[in-house]
Short mmCIF file of C-alpha atoms in Angstrom, two decimals:
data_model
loop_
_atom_site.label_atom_id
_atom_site.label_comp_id
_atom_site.label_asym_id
_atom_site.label_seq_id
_atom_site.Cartn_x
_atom_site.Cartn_y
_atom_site.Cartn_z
CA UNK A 8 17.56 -9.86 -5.22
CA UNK A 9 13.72 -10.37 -5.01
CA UNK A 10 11.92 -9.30 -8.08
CA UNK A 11 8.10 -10.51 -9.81
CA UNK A 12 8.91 -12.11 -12.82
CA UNK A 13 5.40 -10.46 -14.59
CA UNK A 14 7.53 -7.05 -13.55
CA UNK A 15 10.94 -7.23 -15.56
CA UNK A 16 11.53 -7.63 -19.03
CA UNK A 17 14.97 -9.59 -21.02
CA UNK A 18 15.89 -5.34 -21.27
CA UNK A 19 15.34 -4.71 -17.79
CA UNK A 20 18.54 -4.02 -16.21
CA UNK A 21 18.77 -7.19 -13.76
CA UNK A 22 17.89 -9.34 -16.40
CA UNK A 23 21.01 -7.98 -18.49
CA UNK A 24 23.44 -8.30 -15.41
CA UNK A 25 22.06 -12.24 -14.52
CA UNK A 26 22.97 -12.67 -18.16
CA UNK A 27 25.97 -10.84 -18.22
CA UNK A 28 26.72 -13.27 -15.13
CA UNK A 29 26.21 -16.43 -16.68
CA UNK A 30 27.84 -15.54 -20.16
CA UNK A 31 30.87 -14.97 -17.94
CA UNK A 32 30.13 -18.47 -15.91
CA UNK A 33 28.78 -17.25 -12.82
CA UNK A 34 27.00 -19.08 -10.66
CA UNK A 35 23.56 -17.47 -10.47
CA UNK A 36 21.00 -19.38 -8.51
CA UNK A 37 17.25 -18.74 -9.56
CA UNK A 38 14.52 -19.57 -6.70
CA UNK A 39 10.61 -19.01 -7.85
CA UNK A 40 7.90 -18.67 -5.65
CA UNK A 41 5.14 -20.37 -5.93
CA UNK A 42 1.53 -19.92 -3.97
CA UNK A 43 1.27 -21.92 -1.27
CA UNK A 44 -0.33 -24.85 -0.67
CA UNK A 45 -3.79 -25.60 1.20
CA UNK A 46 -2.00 -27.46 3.70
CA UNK A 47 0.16 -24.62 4.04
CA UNK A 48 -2.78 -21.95 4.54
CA UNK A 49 -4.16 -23.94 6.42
CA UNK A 50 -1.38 -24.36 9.01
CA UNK A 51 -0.68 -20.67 9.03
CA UNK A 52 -3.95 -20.06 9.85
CA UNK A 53 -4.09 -22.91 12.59
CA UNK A 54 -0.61 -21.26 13.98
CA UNK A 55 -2.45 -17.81 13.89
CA UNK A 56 -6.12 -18.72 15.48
CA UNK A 57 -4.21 -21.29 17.94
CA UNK A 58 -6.23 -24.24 17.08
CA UNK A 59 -6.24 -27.64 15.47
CA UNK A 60 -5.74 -28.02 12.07
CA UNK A 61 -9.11 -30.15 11.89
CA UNK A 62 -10.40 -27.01 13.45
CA UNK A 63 -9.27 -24.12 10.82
CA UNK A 64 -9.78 -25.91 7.73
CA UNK A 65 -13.72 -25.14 6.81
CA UNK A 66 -12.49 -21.40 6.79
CA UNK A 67 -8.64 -21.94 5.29
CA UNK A 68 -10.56 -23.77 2.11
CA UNK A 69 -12.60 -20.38 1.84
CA UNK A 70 -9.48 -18.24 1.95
CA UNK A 71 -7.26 -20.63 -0.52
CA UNK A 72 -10.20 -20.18 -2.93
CA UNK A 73 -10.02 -16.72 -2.67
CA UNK A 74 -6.31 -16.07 -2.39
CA UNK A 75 -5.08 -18.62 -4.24
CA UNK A 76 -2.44 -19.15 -2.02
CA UNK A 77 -1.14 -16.04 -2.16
CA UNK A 78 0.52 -15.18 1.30
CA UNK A 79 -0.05 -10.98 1.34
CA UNK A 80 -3.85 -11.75 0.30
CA UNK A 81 -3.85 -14.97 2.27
CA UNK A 82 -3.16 -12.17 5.46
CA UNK A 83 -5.57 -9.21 4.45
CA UNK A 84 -8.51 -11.34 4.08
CA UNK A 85 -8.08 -12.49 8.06
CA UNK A 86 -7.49 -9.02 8.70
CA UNK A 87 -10.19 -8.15 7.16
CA UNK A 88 -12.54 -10.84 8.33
CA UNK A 89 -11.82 -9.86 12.07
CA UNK A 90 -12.28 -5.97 11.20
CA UNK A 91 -15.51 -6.29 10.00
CA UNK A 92 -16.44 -8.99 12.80
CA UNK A 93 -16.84 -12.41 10.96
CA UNK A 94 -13.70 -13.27 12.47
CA UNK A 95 -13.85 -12.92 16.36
CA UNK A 96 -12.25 -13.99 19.53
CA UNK A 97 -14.79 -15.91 21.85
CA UNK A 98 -14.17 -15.11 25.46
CA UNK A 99 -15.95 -17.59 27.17
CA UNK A 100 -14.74 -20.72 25.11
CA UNK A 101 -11.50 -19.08 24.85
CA UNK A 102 -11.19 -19.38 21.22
CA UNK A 103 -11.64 -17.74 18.14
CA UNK A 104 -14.89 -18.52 16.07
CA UNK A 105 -15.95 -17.34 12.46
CA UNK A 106 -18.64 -16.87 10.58
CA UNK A 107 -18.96 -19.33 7.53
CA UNK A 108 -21.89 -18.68 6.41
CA UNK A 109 -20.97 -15.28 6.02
CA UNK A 110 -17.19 -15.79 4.75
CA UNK A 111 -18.12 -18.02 1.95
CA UNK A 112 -20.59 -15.08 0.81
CA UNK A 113 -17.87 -12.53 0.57
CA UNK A 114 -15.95 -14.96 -0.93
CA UNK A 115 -18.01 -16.02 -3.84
CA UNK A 116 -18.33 -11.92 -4.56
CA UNK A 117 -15.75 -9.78 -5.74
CA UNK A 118 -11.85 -10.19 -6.65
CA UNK A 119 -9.12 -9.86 -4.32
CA UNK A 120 -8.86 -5.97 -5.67
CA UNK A 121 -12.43 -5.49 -4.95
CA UNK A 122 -11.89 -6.77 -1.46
CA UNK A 123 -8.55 -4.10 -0.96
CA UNK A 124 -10.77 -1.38 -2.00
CA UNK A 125 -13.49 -1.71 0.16
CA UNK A 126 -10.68 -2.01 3.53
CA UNK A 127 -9.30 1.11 1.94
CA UNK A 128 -13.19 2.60 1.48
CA UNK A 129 -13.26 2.34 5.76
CA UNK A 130 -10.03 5.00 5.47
CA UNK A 131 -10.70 8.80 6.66
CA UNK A 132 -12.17 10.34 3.22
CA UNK A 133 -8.95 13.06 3.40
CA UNK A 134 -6.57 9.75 3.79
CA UNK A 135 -8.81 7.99 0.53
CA UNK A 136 -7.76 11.05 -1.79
CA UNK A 137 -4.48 11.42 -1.28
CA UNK A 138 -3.83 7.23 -1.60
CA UNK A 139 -5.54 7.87 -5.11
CA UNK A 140 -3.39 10.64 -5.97
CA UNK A 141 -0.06 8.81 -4.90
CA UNK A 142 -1.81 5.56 -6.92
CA UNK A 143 -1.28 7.96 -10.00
CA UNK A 144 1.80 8.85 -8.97
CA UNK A 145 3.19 5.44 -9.19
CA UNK A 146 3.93 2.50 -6.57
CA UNK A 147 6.63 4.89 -5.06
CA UNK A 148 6.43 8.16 -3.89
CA UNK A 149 7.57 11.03 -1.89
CA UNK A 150 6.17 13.62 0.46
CA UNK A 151 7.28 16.53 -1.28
CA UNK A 152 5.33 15.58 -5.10
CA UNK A 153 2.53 14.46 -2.85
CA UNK A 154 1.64 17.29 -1.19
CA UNK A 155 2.17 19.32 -4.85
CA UNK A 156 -0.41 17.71 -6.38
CA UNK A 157 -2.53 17.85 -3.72
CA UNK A 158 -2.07 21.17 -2.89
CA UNK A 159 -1.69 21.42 0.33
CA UNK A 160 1.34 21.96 3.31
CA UNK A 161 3.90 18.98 4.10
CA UNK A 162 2.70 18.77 7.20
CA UNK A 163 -0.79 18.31 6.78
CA UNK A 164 -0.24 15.87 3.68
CA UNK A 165 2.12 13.59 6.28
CA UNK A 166 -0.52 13.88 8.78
CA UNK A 167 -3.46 13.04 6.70
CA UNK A 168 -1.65 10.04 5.25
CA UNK A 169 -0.66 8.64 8.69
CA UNK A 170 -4.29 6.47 8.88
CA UNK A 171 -2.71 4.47 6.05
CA UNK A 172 0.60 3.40 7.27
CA UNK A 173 -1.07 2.71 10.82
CA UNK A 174 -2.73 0.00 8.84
CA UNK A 175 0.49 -0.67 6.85
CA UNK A 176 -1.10 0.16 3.42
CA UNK A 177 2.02 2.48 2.90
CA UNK A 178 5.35 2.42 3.94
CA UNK A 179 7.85 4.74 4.85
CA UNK A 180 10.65 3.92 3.35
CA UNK A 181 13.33 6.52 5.95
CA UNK A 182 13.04 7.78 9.47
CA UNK A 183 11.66 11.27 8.93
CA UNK A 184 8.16 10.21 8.99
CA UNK A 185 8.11 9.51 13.19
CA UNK A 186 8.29 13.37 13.25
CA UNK A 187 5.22 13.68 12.01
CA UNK A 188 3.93 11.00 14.31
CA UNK A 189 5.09 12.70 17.21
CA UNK A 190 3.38 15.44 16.10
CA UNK A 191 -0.19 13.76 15.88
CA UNK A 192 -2.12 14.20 18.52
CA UNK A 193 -0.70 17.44 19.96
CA UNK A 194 -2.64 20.48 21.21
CA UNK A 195 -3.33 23.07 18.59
CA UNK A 196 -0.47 25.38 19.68
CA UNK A 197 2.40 22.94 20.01
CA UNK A 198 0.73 21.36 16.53
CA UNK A 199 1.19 24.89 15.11
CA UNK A 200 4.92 25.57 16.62
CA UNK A 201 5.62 22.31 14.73
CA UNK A 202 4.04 23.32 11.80
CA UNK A 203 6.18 26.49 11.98
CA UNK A 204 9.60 24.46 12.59
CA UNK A 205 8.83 23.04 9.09
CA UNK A 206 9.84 26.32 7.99
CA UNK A 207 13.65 25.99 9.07
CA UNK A 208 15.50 24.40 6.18
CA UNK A 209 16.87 21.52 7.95
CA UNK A 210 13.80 20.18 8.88
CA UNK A 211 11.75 20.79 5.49
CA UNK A 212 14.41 19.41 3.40
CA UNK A 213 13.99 16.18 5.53
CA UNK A 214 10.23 16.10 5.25
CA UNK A 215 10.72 16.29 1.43
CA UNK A 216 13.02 13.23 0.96
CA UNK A 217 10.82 11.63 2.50
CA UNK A 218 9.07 9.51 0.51
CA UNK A 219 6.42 6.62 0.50
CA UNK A 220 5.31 3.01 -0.97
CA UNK A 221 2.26 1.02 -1.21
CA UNK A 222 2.87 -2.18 0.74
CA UNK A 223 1.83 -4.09 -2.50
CA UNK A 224 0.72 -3.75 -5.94
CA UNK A 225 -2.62 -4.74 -5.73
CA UNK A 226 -3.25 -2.14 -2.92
CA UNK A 227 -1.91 0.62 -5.33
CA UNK A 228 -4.48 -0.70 -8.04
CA UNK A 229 -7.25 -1.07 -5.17
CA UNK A 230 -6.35 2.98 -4.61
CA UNK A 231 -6.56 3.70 -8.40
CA UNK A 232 -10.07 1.86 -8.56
CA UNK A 233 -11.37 4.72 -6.05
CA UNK A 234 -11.14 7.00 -9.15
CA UNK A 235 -14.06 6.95 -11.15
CA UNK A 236 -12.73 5.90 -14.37
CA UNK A 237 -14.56 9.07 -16.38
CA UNK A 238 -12.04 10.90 -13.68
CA UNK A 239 -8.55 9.33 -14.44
CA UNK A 240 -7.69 11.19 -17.13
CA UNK A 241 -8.79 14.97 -15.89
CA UNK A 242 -7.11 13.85 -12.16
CA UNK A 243 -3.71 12.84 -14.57
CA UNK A 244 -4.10 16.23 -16.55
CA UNK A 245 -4.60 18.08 -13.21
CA UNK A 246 -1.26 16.28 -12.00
CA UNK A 247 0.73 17.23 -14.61
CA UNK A 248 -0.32 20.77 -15.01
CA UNK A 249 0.08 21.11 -11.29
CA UNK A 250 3.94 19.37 -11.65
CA UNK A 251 5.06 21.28 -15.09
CA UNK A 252 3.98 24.39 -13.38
CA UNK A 253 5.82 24.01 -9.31
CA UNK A 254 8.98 22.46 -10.80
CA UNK A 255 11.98 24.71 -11.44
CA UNK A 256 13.46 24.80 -14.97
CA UNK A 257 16.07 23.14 -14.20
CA UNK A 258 14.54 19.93 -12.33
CA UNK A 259 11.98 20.01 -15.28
CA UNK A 260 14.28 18.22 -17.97
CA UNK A 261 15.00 15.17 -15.10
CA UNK A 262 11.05 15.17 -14.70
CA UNK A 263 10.14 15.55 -18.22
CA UNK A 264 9.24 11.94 -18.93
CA UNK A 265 6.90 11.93 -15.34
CA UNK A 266 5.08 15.15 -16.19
CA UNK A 267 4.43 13.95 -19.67
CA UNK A 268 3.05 10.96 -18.93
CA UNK A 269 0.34 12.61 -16.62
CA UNK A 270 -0.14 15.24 -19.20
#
């Protein structure tokens, strides 16, 4: 079981069944994770830019310093660094080459949040609202709750979301979602037969299990930054009005606690 320590509490339901364990003189083995190491960053990034160590440590000291040796930020800065060209792949030397000068500025501004907002910022603007809806919504979430609060079709919603999981931002967490894909891209007719085949049970009920999450916690935060914080609480109130008033009676009382925290 892989869990972040910062995440579960002594009432949190693992917590009681590792103790439950050990009262009962299990053996329960606890591993923790630390950051990595400089010399570990900067092999990764040797391994990944196919050069000498010697050779990638001027820009794996600027990463460490901004990652902290955190692996999943460690790999979105050099993602990032190549998107926005400061990171770039030199054809005639046949090597990749980097912009320090450059790097260390980015580096010395912002937070590792700031940094996930501004890749997220470079999203389609339909894609950029519904990521901050679903950040309200909570690290998790399906299609179906989605599309409520953003009012519009199941199809479209999917659609409009693909951008993010192309990048990996979001997750799909069954197989339903590779309809949709199949579906980008077609000519307006065959889009709209599609869009009509949503209509047959089968396939609708599919499309609304399917559900959603961000790739990591900081991305879900980067995606509730977008909201301009005199917003958060009238886009909350809009969510819950929108949820108390599409959700049957009886699916109400296993939602209550959801809607009333928007509300």
């Amino acid at each position: 079981t892989l869990f972040r320590s910062n995440e579960v509490s002594a009432a949190h339901p693992l917590m009681l069944t590792v103790d439950r364990l050990a009262k009962a003189k299990q053996a329960v083995s606890t591993i923790t994770l630390a950051p990595l190491g400089k010399a570990d960053i900067n092999q990764i990034n040797a391994d990944t830019l196919k050069c000498s160590t010697t050779a990638a440590a001027p820009l794996s000291e600027l990463v460490y310093q901004k990652a902290q040796g955190n692996p999943f930020f460690s790999t979105q800065l050099l993602k990032s660094l190549h998107a926005d060209g400061l990171l770039e792949f030199n054809r005639e030397s046949r090597g990749w080459q980097c912009d320090i000068t450059r790097v260390k500025s980015l580096v010395l501004s912002g937070d590792v949040v700031e940094l996930m907002t501004q890749q997220l910022q470079k999203l389609p603007v339909q894609c950029q609202q519904l990521l901050k809806l679903a950040a309200c919504v909570g690290n998790q979430f399906d299609l179906a709750t989605l599309a409520t609060v953003c009012e519009k079709p199941v199809f479209e919603t999917a659609t409009a979301l693909w951008p993010a999981l192309e990048l990996g931002f979001v997750l799909p967490q069954n197989e339903t979602y590779k309809f949709f894909q199949a579906a980008k891209g077609t000519d307006e007719s065959a889009q709209a037969e599609l869009t009509g085949n949503l209509k047959n049970r089968a396939i609708a009920a599919s499309a609304q299990s399917l559900s959603y999450k961000f790739l990591h916690d900081r991305i879900q935060q980067a995606a509730y930054a977008l909201i301009a914080e005199d917003q958060r609480q009238a886009t909350h109130l809009n969510i819950g009005q929108r949820l108390l008033s599409t959700t049957s009676a009886s699916e109400q009382e296993e939602r209550l606690f959801e809607i009333v925290n928007h509300l």
